[in-house]
Amino acid sequence: MTSAAATFAPAVSTRPPVNKWLVTVSITFGTLMGAIDASIVNVAVPHLMGALGSTVEQITWVTTGFVIATVMVMPLTGFLARLFGQKRVYMFCLVLFVAGSALCGMARTLPLLVVFRIIQGLGAGALQPTEQAILRQTFPPQEQGMAMAVFGMAVVLGPAFGPTLGGYIVDNYSWPWIFYINIPIGAISLLMVSRFVQEPEDVRVAMHEMAARQRKHMDWAGIGLLIAGVGSAQYVLEEGNRNDWLASTEIKAILFIAIVAIALLVIRELSATVPAVDFALFKDVVFLSGTLIGAVMFAMLMSVTFLLPLFMQTLLGFSATQSGIALMPRSLCMLVVMPIVGRIYNKVSPRIVIAFGILLFAYTAWLMGHYTLATSNRDIMLVLIIQGVAFACLFIPLTTVALSTIPRHRMPDATGLNSLLRQIGGSVGLAVMATLMTRFATRARDSMLGNVTLARPAVASRFAGMTAMLQGKGYDVMSARGTAARMLDLQLRQQAMVLSFERLFYTCGIAFLCVLPLVFLLRSPHHGPADRAEVHIEL
C-alpha cells in the first residue's frame, strides 16, 4: 500500500461508498446525448430548409457550428477541471448543453439556430473527456477495460443511432423534438450526477494544488491560439470539399491561419509555465501511439458510416430508412461484443486484441471493395456484423491502454487530447473520402469512356437494343437514339461510381493497416494485489 493511499485513507473513510455503476449511468447519459446530437440533425436537413427558408449550403452551418464549438472545448477539459473541479465542469457543461438544446428547438431563424447550436456544442465538448476521466478514476485498474466498454458504447453508438432516431422523430413529430428530447434526459442525468458522482480525494488535492499555480500563470495566449488554430482547422475540414479546397481563396486564407496558429500553440504550450493544453503528455509513447491509432480508427468508422449509406441509396436504390436499418447490425454487434472485450481485457494482451481488430477491419474493407450493383441487403449486413466485432476489439483496448500510464490527476488533460484527436480524425476521414469519391468516379468514367464506342460490337448491340425498346414505346427515331445515349451514359456513370466506392473501401483498409506497427509500442501495466488495495482505499 502506498504512502499516498495511506495519507488519504481517513478522509475517504468518512464518505459513504460510491456505487461505480450508478456513477457510470449518471455520466453516460450526457455523453450519449452529445454523441447523438453530432449526427441527429443530418436527417432533418430538408425539414430545416423548409422551415427556415435556407439553402443546403446555409443549413450546413447548423452542423459545422456544433462541431467547431465541440473540438475547441475538448482540449481545455483539463484546464477547466483544475480551475473548477471535474464534477462542476461536467454539471455546468451538461446544463449548457440542455439549455442550448431547448433554445435550438425554439429557434425560428437560421442565424439563431446556428448560435444556439454553438452553445450546445460548447456544452457537449467537455462531456466526453470528463466522463472518460471520471470513469478511469472510479473503476479500479483491473476493471478499466469494462469502464472503457461503457464509455465506448456511448461514443461509438451515438453517431450510429443518431440518424435513425432523428429520422423517426422527424417522420412522426416535428424537427424541434430532435432537440427537446434532450431536456428530460439531461435533467435526469444532472440529478444523478449531483447525487452520485464524487471526486477521489487524491485527485481533488492534486488538482487543487495545480489550480493554484495555474491561477498565477494563466495561459491566455495558449487559449487564444487554441481557439484560432483548432477552430479554423475544423472549419477547413468541414467546408473544404464544398468549396473545392485550395481553389477557394477563403479556404486558403483560413488554412494559413490554422497552420500558423497551431504551430505557435505547440511552441507556446511546450514552453509555458502552466500550459492550458498539456502537449507534454505526448512524450509518453504509449499515450501517443494509442491516441494516434484511435484517431485513425475513428476516421475509418466515420468514413465507412458516410460511404455505405451513399452506396446503398445512390446505387442500390435503398431509401434512407432502409439504409439506416441496414447499418443497425454493426451497432447491435458492437453493443454485444464491447462488454465481452472489456471483460477479457486483463486476460488477453491488448496488443493482440487491437492487432486482430485492425486485421479484421481490413478484411471487411476488402469484402466491401467487392460490392456491385447486384449486392443484396444480406451481403451488406453480414460484412457489417464482422466490422462491428472489429471496432469493438479496437475501441476498448485502445482507450484503456492509451491512458494506462497517465497519472490520475492528469487524466482530464489526457482524455481531452484523446477526444480531440479522435474527433479530428473523424473529420479528416470524412473530408478525404468525400473528396476522393468524386475524383475517383471522374477518373473511372474517363478511363471507360474510350471503350464505349459504337465501333465495338457489344456497345453497338446494347445501343441498338435500347433504341428499339424506346421506339416500341412510341419514341421517334431521333428521340429514341438521344434517350438511349443518355441511358448508356447513366449506366457508365453508375459503373464509375461502383469503381470509386471500390477504391475508397480499399483505401480505408490499407490506411488502417499502415498504423499496425504502432501496436508494438503499446503496453499495459500489470495490476497486482497492491494496486487493487490502493484503489479500494482511494475510492
Coordinates of C-alpha atoms in Angstrom, one line a residue:
M1 CA 0.0 0.0 0.0
T2 CA 1.5 3.4 -1.0
S3 CA 2.0 6.2 1.4
A4 CA -0.3 8.4 -0.7
A5 CA -3.1 6.0 -0.2
A6 CA -2.5 5.8 3.5
T7 CA -2.4 9.6 3.8
F8 CA -5.9 10.0 2.3
A9 CA -7.4 6.9 4.0
P10 CA -9.0 8.7 7.0
A11 CA -10.6 11.4 4.8
V12 CA -12.1 8.9 2.4
S13 CA -13.4 6.5 5.1
T14 CA -15.9 9.1 6.2
R15 CA -17.6 9.1 2.8
P16 CA -20.4 6.8 2.0
P17 CA -19.4 4.1 -0.5
V18 CA -19.9 5.1 -4.1
N19 CA -21.6 2.6 -6.4
K20 CA -19.4 2.7 -9.6
W21 CA -22.4 1.6 -11.8
L22 CA -24.6 4.5 -10.6
V23 CA -21.7 6.8 -11.4
T24 CA -21.4 5.3 -14.8
V25 CA -25.1 5.6 -15.7
S26 CA -25.2 9.1 -14.3
I27 CA -22.4 10.5 -16.6
T28 CA -23.1 8.3 -19.6
F29 CA -26.5 9.9 -20.3
G30 CA -24.8 13.3 -21.1
T31 CA -22.1 11.8 -23.3
L32 CA -24.6 9.7 -25.3
M33 CA -26.8 12.8 -25.9
G34 CA -23.8 14.8 -27.1
A35 CA -22.6 12.0 -29.4
I36 CA -26.1 11.6 -30.9
D37 CA -26.6 15.3 -31.5
A38 CA -23.5 15.4 -33.6
S39 CA -25.3 13.5 -36.3
I40 CA -29.0 13.6 -35.5
V41 CA -29.5 16.9 -37.4
N42 CA -28.4 15.4 -40.7
V43 CA -31.7 13.6 -41.4
A44 CA -33.7 16.8 -40.6
V45 CA -31.9 19.0 -43.2
P46 CA -34.9 19.0 -45.7
H47 CA -37.3 20.0 -42.9
L48 CA -34.9 22.7 -41.6
M49 CA -34.5 24.1 -45.1
G50 CA -38.3 24.4 -45.5
A51 CA -38.9 25.8 -42.0
L52 CA -36.1 28.3 -42.0
G53 CA -36.1 29.2 -45.7
S54 CA -32.4 28.3 -46.2
T55 CA -30.3 26.6 -48.9
V56 CA -28.3 23.4 -48.4
E57 CA -25.0 25.5 -48.2
Q58 CA -26.5 27.7 -45.4
I59 CA -28.1 24.9 -43.4
T60 CA -24.7 23.0 -43.2
W61 CA -23.7 25.7 -40.6
V62 CA -26.1 24.0 -38.2
T63 CA -23.7 21.0 -38.1
T64 CA -20.5 22.9 -38.7
G65 CA -21.0 25.4 -35.8
F66 CA -21.7 22.5 -33.4
V67 CA -18.6 20.5 -34.4
I68 CA -16.3 23.5 -34.3
A69 CA -17.5 24.5 -30.8
T70 CA -17.1 20.9 -29.6
V71 CA -13.5 20.5 -30.7
M72 CA -12.4 23.9 -29.3
V73 CA -13.6 22.9 -25.8
M74 CA -12.2 19.3 -25.7
P75 CA -8.5 20.1 -25.2
L76 CA -9.4 22.6 -22.5
T77 CA -11.1 20.0 -20.3
G78 CA -8.1 19.6 -18.0
F79 CA -7.6 23.3 -17.7
L80 CA -11.3 23.8 -16.7
A81 CA -11.2 20.8 -14.4
R82 CA -8.3 22.2 -12.4
L83 CA -10.0 25.6 -12.0
F84 CA -13.4 24.4 -11.1
G85 CA -13.3 20.7 -10.4
Q86 CA -14.3 17.8 -12.7
K87 CA -17.8 17.3 -11.3
R88 CA -18.6 21.0 -11.5
V89 CA -17.3 21.2 -15.1
Y90 CA -19.4 18.2 -16.1
M91 CA -22.6 19.6 -14.5
F92 CA -22.1 23.1 -15.9
C93 CA -21.5 21.8 -19.4
L94 CA -24.5 19.5 -19.1
V95 CA -26.7 22.4 -18.1
L96 CA -25.2 24.4 -21.1
F97 CA -25.9 21.6 -23.4
V98 CA -29.5 21.2 -22.3
A99 CA -30.1 24.9 -22.4
G100 CA -28.7 25.0 -25.9
S101 CA -31.0 22.1 -26.9
A102 CA -34.1 24.0 -25.6
L103 CA -33.1 27.2 -27.4
C104 CA -32.4 25.2 -30.6
G105 CA -35.9 23.8 -30.5
M106 CA -37.4 27.3 -30.1
A107 CA -35.2 28.9 -32.9
R108 CA -37.2 30.0 -36.0
T109 CA -34.4 31.7 -38.0
L110 CA -31.1 30.2 -39.3
P111 CA -28.7 32.6 -37.5
L112 CA -30.4 32.0 -34.1
L113 CA -30.3 28.2 -34.7
V114 CA -26.6 28.3 -35.6
V115 CA -25.8 30.4 -32.5
F116 CA -27.8 28.0 -30.2
R117 CA -26.1 25.0 -31.8
I118 CA -22.7 26.6 -31.0
I119 CA -23.9 27.0 -27.4
Q120 CA -25.0 23.3 -27.4
G121 CA -21.6 22.3 -28.9
L122 CA -19.7 24.3 -26.2
G123 CA -21.6 22.2 -23.6
A124 CA -21.1 18.9 -25.4
G125 CA -17.3 19.4 -25.9
A126 CA -16.3 18.6 -22.3
L127 CA -18.8 15.8 -21.7
Q128 CA -16.9 13.0 -23.4
P129 CA -13.4 13.7 -22.0
T130 CA -14.8 14.4 -18.5
E131 CA -16.7 11.2 -18.4
Q132 CA -13.7 9.3 -19.6
A133 CA -11.6 10.8 -16.8
I134 CA -14.2 10.2 -14.1
L135 CA -14.6 6.5 -15.2
R136 CA -10.9 6.0 -15.1
Q137 CA -10.7 7.4 -11.6
T138 CA -13.8 5.5 -10.4
F139 CA -13.1 2.0 -11.6
P140 CA -10.1 0.0 -10.1
P141 CA -7.2 -0.8 -12.5
Q142 CA -8.3 -4.4 -13.1
E143 CA -11.8 -3.2 -14.3
Q144 CA -10.6 -0.4 -16.6
G145 CA -11.5 -2.4 -19.7
M146 CA -15.1 -2.7 -18.6
A147 CA -15.2 1.1 -17.8
M148 CA -14.0 1.9 -21.3
A149 CA -16.5 -0.6 -22.7
V150 CA -19.3 1.5 -21.3
F151 CA -17.7 4.7 -22.5
G152 CA -17.2 3.2 -25.9
M153 CA -20.8 2.3 -26.3
A154 CA -21.8 5.9 -25.7
V155 CA -19.1 7.5 -28.0
V156 CA -19.3 5.0 -30.9
L157 CA -23.0 4.1 -30.8
G158 CA -24.2 7.7 -30.5
P159 CA -23.3 8.7 -34.1
A160 CA -24.6 5.3 -35.3
F161 CA -28.1 5.6 -33.7
G162 CA -28.4 9.4 -34.2
P163 CA -29.7 9.4 -37.8
T164 CA -32.1 6.5 -37.1
L165 CA -33.5 8.2 -34.0
G166 CA -33.6 11.6 -35.8
G167 CA -35.5 10.1 -38.8
Y168 CA -38.1 8.5 -36.5
I169 CA -38.7 11.8 -34.6
V170 CA -38.9 13.9 -37.8
D171 CA -41.2 11.5 -39.5
N172 CA -43.6 11.1 -36.6
Y173 CA -43.4 14.5 -34.8
S174 CA -41.6 17.7 -35.9
W175 CA -37.9 18.8 -36.1
P176 CA -37.8 20.8 -32.8
W177 CA -38.3 17.5 -31.0
I178 CA -34.8 16.3 -32.0
F179 CA -33.6 19.0 -29.6
Y180 CA -36.4 18.9 -27.0
I181 CA -35.8 15.2 -26.3
N182 CA -32.5 16.2 -24.6
I183 CA -34.3 18.2 -21.9
P184 CA -35.8 15.4 -19.7
I185 CA -32.8 13.1 -20.3
G186 CA -30.4 15.9 -19.3
A187 CA -32.4 16.7 -16.2
I188 CA -32.3 13.1 -15.0
S189 CA -28.6 12.9 -15.7
L190 CA -28.0 16.2 -13.9
L191 CA -29.8 15.0 -10.8
M192 CA -27.9 11.7 -10.8
V193 CA -24.5 13.3 -11.3
S194 CA -25.2 15.7 -8.4
R195 CA -26.1 12.8 -6.2
F196 CA -23.7 10.0 -7.1
V197 CA -20.5 11.4 -8.6
Q198 CA -17.7 12.2 -6.2
E199 CA -14.1 13.2 -7.0
P200 CA -11.4 10.9 -5.4
E201 CA -9.6 12.7 -2.6
D202 CA -6.1 12.3 -4.0
V203 CA -7.2 13.7 -7.4
R204 CA -9.0 16.6 -5.7
V205 CA -6.0 17.5 -3.6
A206 CA -3.5 17.2 -6.5
M207 CA -5.7 19.3 -8.9
H208 CA -6.3 21.9 -6.2
E209 CA -2.5 22.4 -5.9
M210 CA -2.2 22.6 -9.7
A211 CA -5.1 25.1 -9.9
A212 CA -3.2 27.5 -7.5
R213 CA -0.2 27.5 -9.9
Q214 CA -2.5 27.8 -12.9
R215 CA -4.2 30.9 -11.5
K216 CA -0.8 32.6 -11.0
H217 CA 0.2 31.8 -14.6
M218 CA -2.9 32.0 -16.6
D219 CA -2.2 30.9 -20.2
W220 CA -4.4 33.3 -22.1
A221 CA -2.2 33.3 -25.1
G222 CA -2.4 29.5 -25.3
I223 CA -6.2 29.6 -25.1
G224 CA -6.4 32.2 -27.8
L225 CA -4.1 30.3 -30.1
L226 CA -6.1 27.1 -29.4
I227 CA -9.4 28.7 -30.4
A228 CA -7.9 30.2 -33.5
G229 CA -6.0 27.1 -34.6
V230 CA -8.4 24.3 -33.8
G231 CA -11.5 26.3 -34.8
S232 CA -10.1 27.3 -38.2
A233 CA -8.7 23.8 -38.9
Q234 CA -12.0 22.3 -38.2
Y235 CA -13.7 24.8 -40.4
V236 CA -11.4 23.8 -43.3
L237 CA -12.2 20.2 -42.8
E238 CA -15.9 20.8 -42.6
E239 CA -16.2 23.3 -45.6
G240 CA -13.1 22.5 -47.7
N241 CA -14.7 19.9 -50.0
R242 CA -17.8 22.1 -50.6
N243 CA -15.5 25.0 -51.6
D244 CA -13.2 22.9 -53.8
W245 CA -10.3 23.1 -51.2
L246 CA -7.4 25.3 -52.3
A247 CA -9.2 26.6 -55.3
S248 CA -11.1 28.8 -52.8
T249 CA -9.3 31.9 -51.6
E250 CA -11.3 31.7 -48.4
I251 CA -10.2 28.2 -47.6
K252 CA -6.5 29.0 -48.4
A253 CA -6.6 32.0 -46.0
I254 CA -8.2 30.1 -43.2
L255 CA -5.9 27.1 -43.7
F256 CA -2.9 29.5 -43.4
I257 CA -4.3 30.9 -40.1
A258 CA -4.8 27.3 -38.8
I259 CA -1.2 26.2 -39.6
V260 CA 0.3 29.3 -38.1
A261 CA -1.9 29.3 -35.0
I262 CA -1.3 25.6 -34.3
A263 CA 2.4 25.9 -34.8
L264 CA 2.5 28.9 -32.4
L265 CA 0.2 27.0 -30.0
V266 CA 2.6 24.0 -29.8
I267 CA 5.6 26.3 -29.2
R268 CA 3.7 28.2 -26.6
E269 CA 2.4 25.2 -24.7
L270 CA 5.7 23.4 -24.5
S271 CA 7.4 26.5 -23.0
A272 CA 4.5 27.8 -20.8
T273 CA 4.9 27.6 -17.0
V274 CA 1.4 26.1 -16.7
P275 CA 0.1 25.3 -20.2
A276 CA -3.6 25.3 -20.9
V277 CA -3.2 22.3 -23.1
D278 CA -0.6 19.8 -21.9
F279 CA 1.1 18.7 -25.1
A280 CA 3.9 17.2 -22.9
L281 CA 1.7 14.2 -22.5
F282 CA 2.6 13.2 -26.0
K283 CA 6.1 12.4 -24.8
D284 CA 4.6 9.3 -23.4
V285 CA 5.0 6.8 -26.2
V286 CA 2.1 4.6 -25.1
F287 CA -0.3 7.6 -24.9
L288 CA 0.9 9.0 -28.3
S289 CA 0.6 5.7 -30.2
G290 CA -2.7 4.7 -28.6
T291 CA -4.2 8.1 -29.4
L292 CA -2.9 8.1 -33.0
I293 CA -4.4 4.6 -33.6
G294 CA -7.6 5.8 -32.0
A295 CA -7.8 8.8 -34.4
V296 CA -7.3 6.6 -37.4
M297 CA -9.9 4.1 -36.1
F298 CA -12.5 6.9 -35.7
A299 CA -11.6 8.2 -39.2
M300 CA -12.3 4.8 -40.6
L301 CA -15.6 4.4 -38.6
M302 CA -16.9 7.8 -39.8
S303 CA -15.7 7.2 -43.3
V304 CA -17.5 3.8 -43.6
T305 CA -20.6 5.3 -41.9
F306 CA -20.6 8.0 -44.5
L307 CA -19.8 5.9 -47.6
L308 CA -22.1 2.9 -47.0
P309 CA -25.5 4.8 -46.9
L310 CA -24.4 6.7 -50.0
F311 CA -23.6 3.5 -51.8
M312 CA -26.9 1.9 -50.8
Q313 CA -29.1 5.0 -51.6
T314 CA -27.4 6.2 -54.9
L315 CA -26.5 2.8 -56.4
L316 CA -28.7 0.1 -54.8
G317 CA -31.9 2.2 -54.6
F318 CA -32.3 1.9 -50.8
S319 CA -34.4 4.5 -49.0
A320 CA -32.9 6.5 -46.1
T321 CA -34.8 4.3 -43.7
Q322 CA -33.7 1.1 -45.3
S323 CA -30.0 2.2 -45.4
G324 CA -30.3 3.1 -41.7
I325 CA -31.8 -0.3 -40.8
A326 CA -29.0 -2.0 -42.8
L327 CA -26.4 -0.3 -40.7
M328 CA -28.0 -1.4 -37.4
P329 CA -26.4 -4.9 -37.2
R330 CA -23.0 -3.3 -36.8
S331 CA -24.2 -1.1 -33.9
L332 CA -26.0 -4.0 -32.3
C333 CA -23.0 -6.3 -32.7
M334 CA -20.8 -3.6 -31.0
L335 CA -23.3 -3.3 -28.2
V336 CA -23.0 -7.1 -27.6
V337 CA -19.2 -7.5 -28.1
M338 CA -17.9 -4.4 -26.2
P339 CA -18.7 -5.8 -22.7
I340 CA -17.1 -9.1 -23.7
V341 CA -13.9 -7.3 -24.8
G342 CA -14.0 -5.2 -21.7
R343 CA -14.3 -8.4 -19.6
I344 CA -11.3 -10.2 -21.2
Y345 CA -9.1 -7.0 -21.2
N346 CA -6.9 -8.3 -18.3
K347 CA -6.7 -11.8 -19.7
V348 CA -5.7 -11.3 -23.3
S349 CA -2.9 -8.9 -24.3
P350 CA -4.3 -5.6 -25.6
R351 CA -1.8 -5.7 -28.5
I352 CA -3.3 -9.0 -29.7
V353 CA -6.8 -7.7 -29.5
I354 CA -6.0 -4.4 -31.2
A355 CA -4.0 -6.1 -34.0
F356 CA -6.8 -8.6 -34.5
G357 CA -9.3 -5.7 -34.8
I358 CA -7.1 -3.9 -37.4
L359 CA -6.8 -7.0 -39.5
L360 CA -10.5 -7.8 -39.2
F361 CA -11.4 -4.3 -40.3
A362 CA -9.0 -4.5 -43.3
Y363 CA -10.7 -7.8 -44.2
T364 CA -14.2 -6.2 -44.1
A365 CA -12.8 -3.3 -46.2
W366 CA -11.6 -5.8 -48.8
L367 CA -15.1 -7.5 -48.8
M368 CA -16.8 -4.1 -49.3
G369 CA -14.5 -3.5 -52.2
H370 CA -16.3 -6.3 -53.9
Y371 CA -19.7 -4.7 -53.7
T372 CA -21.5 -4.4 -57.0
L373 CA -24.9 -3.3 -58.2
A374 CA -26.2 -6.8 -57.5
T375 CA -25.1 -6.7 -53.8
S376 CA -28.0 -7.6 -51.5
N377 CA -29.0 -6.3 -48.1
R378 CA -28.0 -9.6 -46.6
D379 CA -24.5 -9.3 -48.1
I380 CA -24.0 -5.8 -46.6
M381 CA -25.3 -6.8 -43.1
L382 CA -23.0 -9.9 -42.9
V383 CA -20.0 -7.7 -43.5
L384 CA -21.2 -5.1 -41.0
I385 CA -21.6 -7.7 -38.3
I386 CA -17.9 -8.6 -38.8
Q387 CA -17.0 -5.0 -38.8
G388 CA -18.8 -4.5 -35.5
V389 CA -16.6 -7.1 -33.9
A390 CA -13.5 -5.3 -35.4
F391 CA -14.4 -1.9 -33.9
A392 CA -15.3 -3.4 -30.5
C393 CA -11.9 -5.1 -30.4
L394 CA -10.3 -1.7 -31.2
F395 CA -12.1 0.9 -29.2
I396 CA -11.9 -0.6 -25.7
P397 CA -8.2 -1.7 -25.5
L398 CA -7.1 1.5 -27.3
T399 CA -8.8 3.9 -25.0
T400 CA -7.7 1.8 -22.0
V401 CA -4.1 1.3 -22.9
A402 CA -3.6 4.8 -24.2
L403 CA -4.4 6.2 -20.8
S404 CA -2.8 3.4 -18.7
T405 CA 0.4 5.3 -17.9
I406 CA -1.2 8.7 -17.2
P407 CA -1.3 9.8 -13.5
R408 CA -4.8 10.1 -12.1
H409 CA -4.6 13.9 -11.6
R410 CA -3.6 14.5 -15.2
M411 CA -6.3 12.3 -16.6
P412 CA -8.6 15.2 -17.7
D413 CA -5.8 16.7 -19.8
A414 CA -5.1 13.3 -21.4
T415 CA -8.8 12.5 -22.1
G416 CA -9.3 16.0 -23.6
L417 CA -6.4 15.5 -26.1
N418 CA -7.5 11.9 -26.8
S419 CA -11.1 13.0 -27.6
L420 CA -9.8 15.9 -29.7
L421 CA -7.6 13.7 -31.9
R422 CA -10.5 11.2 -32.2
Q423 CA -12.9 14.0 -33.3
I424 CA -10.4 15.5 -35.7
G425 CA -9.6 12.0 -37.1
G426 CA -13.3 11.5 -37.9
S427 CA -13.4 14.9 -39.6
V428 CA -10.3 14.2 -41.7
G429 CA -11.7 10.8 -42.7
L430 CA -15.0 12.4 -43.9
A431 CA -13.2 15.2 -45.7
V432 CA -10.8 12.9 -47.5
M433 CA -13.4 10.4 -48.5
A434 CA -15.9 13.0 -49.8
T435 CA -13.1 14.5 -52.0
L436 CA -11.7 11.2 -53.3
M437 CA -15.2 9.8 -54.1
T438 CA -15.8 12.5 -56.8
R439 CA -12.3 12.3 -58.1
F440 CA -12.2 8.5 -58.3
A441 CA -15.5 8.5 -60.1
T442 CA -14.4 11.1 -62.6
R443 CA -11.2 9.2 -63.4
A444 CA -13.0 5.9 -63.7
R445 CA -15.6 7.4 -66.1
D446 CA -12.8 9.0 -68.2
S447 CA -10.9 5.7 -68.4
M448 CA -14.0 3.8 -69.5
L449 CA -15.3 6.4 -71.9
G450 CA -12.8 5.5 -74.6
N451 CA -14.1 1.9 -74.7
V452 CA -17.8 3.0 -75.1
T453 CA -17.9 3.4 -78.8
L454 CA -20.3 2.1 -81.4
A455 CA -17.3 0.6 -83.2
R456 CA -17.4 -2.1 -80.5
P457 CA -20.0 -4.8 -81.3
A458 CA -21.1 -5.2 -77.7
V459 CA -21.7 -1.4 -77.3
A460 CA -23.5 -1.2 -80.7
S461 CA -25.7 -4.1 -79.8
R462 CA -26.6 -2.6 -76.4
F463 CA -27.3 0.8 -78.0
A464 CA -29.5 -0.7 -80.8
G465 CA -31.5 -2.7 -78.2
M466 CA -32.2 0.4 -76.2
T467 CA -33.2 2.3 -79.3
A468 CA -35.6 -0.4 -80.4
M469 CA -37.1 -0.6 -76.9
L470 CA -37.8 3.1 -76.8
Q471 CA -39.2 3.1 -80.4
G472 CA -41.6 0.4 -79.2
K473 CA -42.8 2.8 -76.5
G474 CA -43.6 5.5 -79.1
Y475 CA -40.4 7.5 -79.4
D476 CA -39.4 8.7 -82.8
V477 CA -36.0 7.6 -84.2
M478 CA -34.1 10.8 -83.2
S479 CA -35.6 10.9 -79.7
A480 CA -35.0 7.2 -79.2
R481 CA -31.4 7.5 -80.1
G482 CA -30.8 10.5 -77.9
T483 CA -32.5 8.9 -74.9
A484 CA -30.6 5.7 -75.5
A485 CA -27.3 7.6 -75.5
R486 CA -28.3 9.2 -72.1
M487 CA -29.3 5.9 -70.7
L488 CA -25.9 4.4 -71.7
D489 CA -24.1 7.4 -70.2
L490 CA -26.1 6.8 -66.9
Q491 CA -25.0 3.2 -66.8
L492 CA -21.4 4.3 -67.4
R493 CA -21.6 6.8 -64.5
Q494 CA -23.1 4.1 -62.3
Q495 CA -20.3 1.7 -63.0
A496 CA -17.8 4.6 -62.5
M497 CA -19.3 5.2 -59.0
V498 CA -19.1 1.5 -58.2
L499 CA -15.4 1.6 -59.1
S500 CA -15.0 4.7 -57.0
F501 CA -16.5 3.1 -53.9
E502 CA -14.4 0.0 -54.5
R503 CA -11.2 2.1 -54.4
L504 CA -12.5 4.1 -51.3
F505 CA -13.1 0.9 -49.4
Y506 CA -9.7 -0.5 -50.3
T507 CA -8.2 2.8 -49.3
C508 CA -9.8 2.6 -45.8
G509 CA -8.4 -0.9 -45.3
I510 CA -4.9 0.0 -46.5
A511 CA -4.8 3.2 -44.4
F512 CA -5.6 1.2 -41.3
L513 CA -3.0 -1.4 -42.0
C514 CA -0.4 1.3 -42.1
V515 CA -0.9 2.0 -38.3
L516 CA -0.4 -1.7 -37.4
P517 CA 3.3 -1.1 -36.4
L518 CA 2.2 1.4 -33.7
V519 CA 0.6 -1.5 -31.9
F520 CA 4.0 -2.8 -30.8
L521 CA 4.5 0.5 -28.9
L522 CA 1.5 -0.2 -26.7
R523 CA 1.9 -1.9 -23.3
S524 CA -0.5 -2.3 -20.4
P525 CA 0.8 -2.2 -16.8
H526 CA 0.3 -5.3 -14.6
H527 CA -2.2 -4.7 -11.8
G528 CA -1.4 -6.7 -8.8
P529 CA -3.0 -7.0 -5.4
A530 CA -1.2 -3.9 -4.2
D531 CA -2.9 -1.9 -6.9
R532 CA -6.3 -3.2 -6.0
A533 CA -5.8 -2.4 -2.3
E534 CA -4.7 1.1 -3.0
V535 CA -7.6 1.9 -5.4
H536 CA -10.1 0.5 -2.9
I537 CA -8.9 2.9 -0.2
E538 CA -8.7 5.9 -2.6
L539 CA -12.2 5.4 -3.9

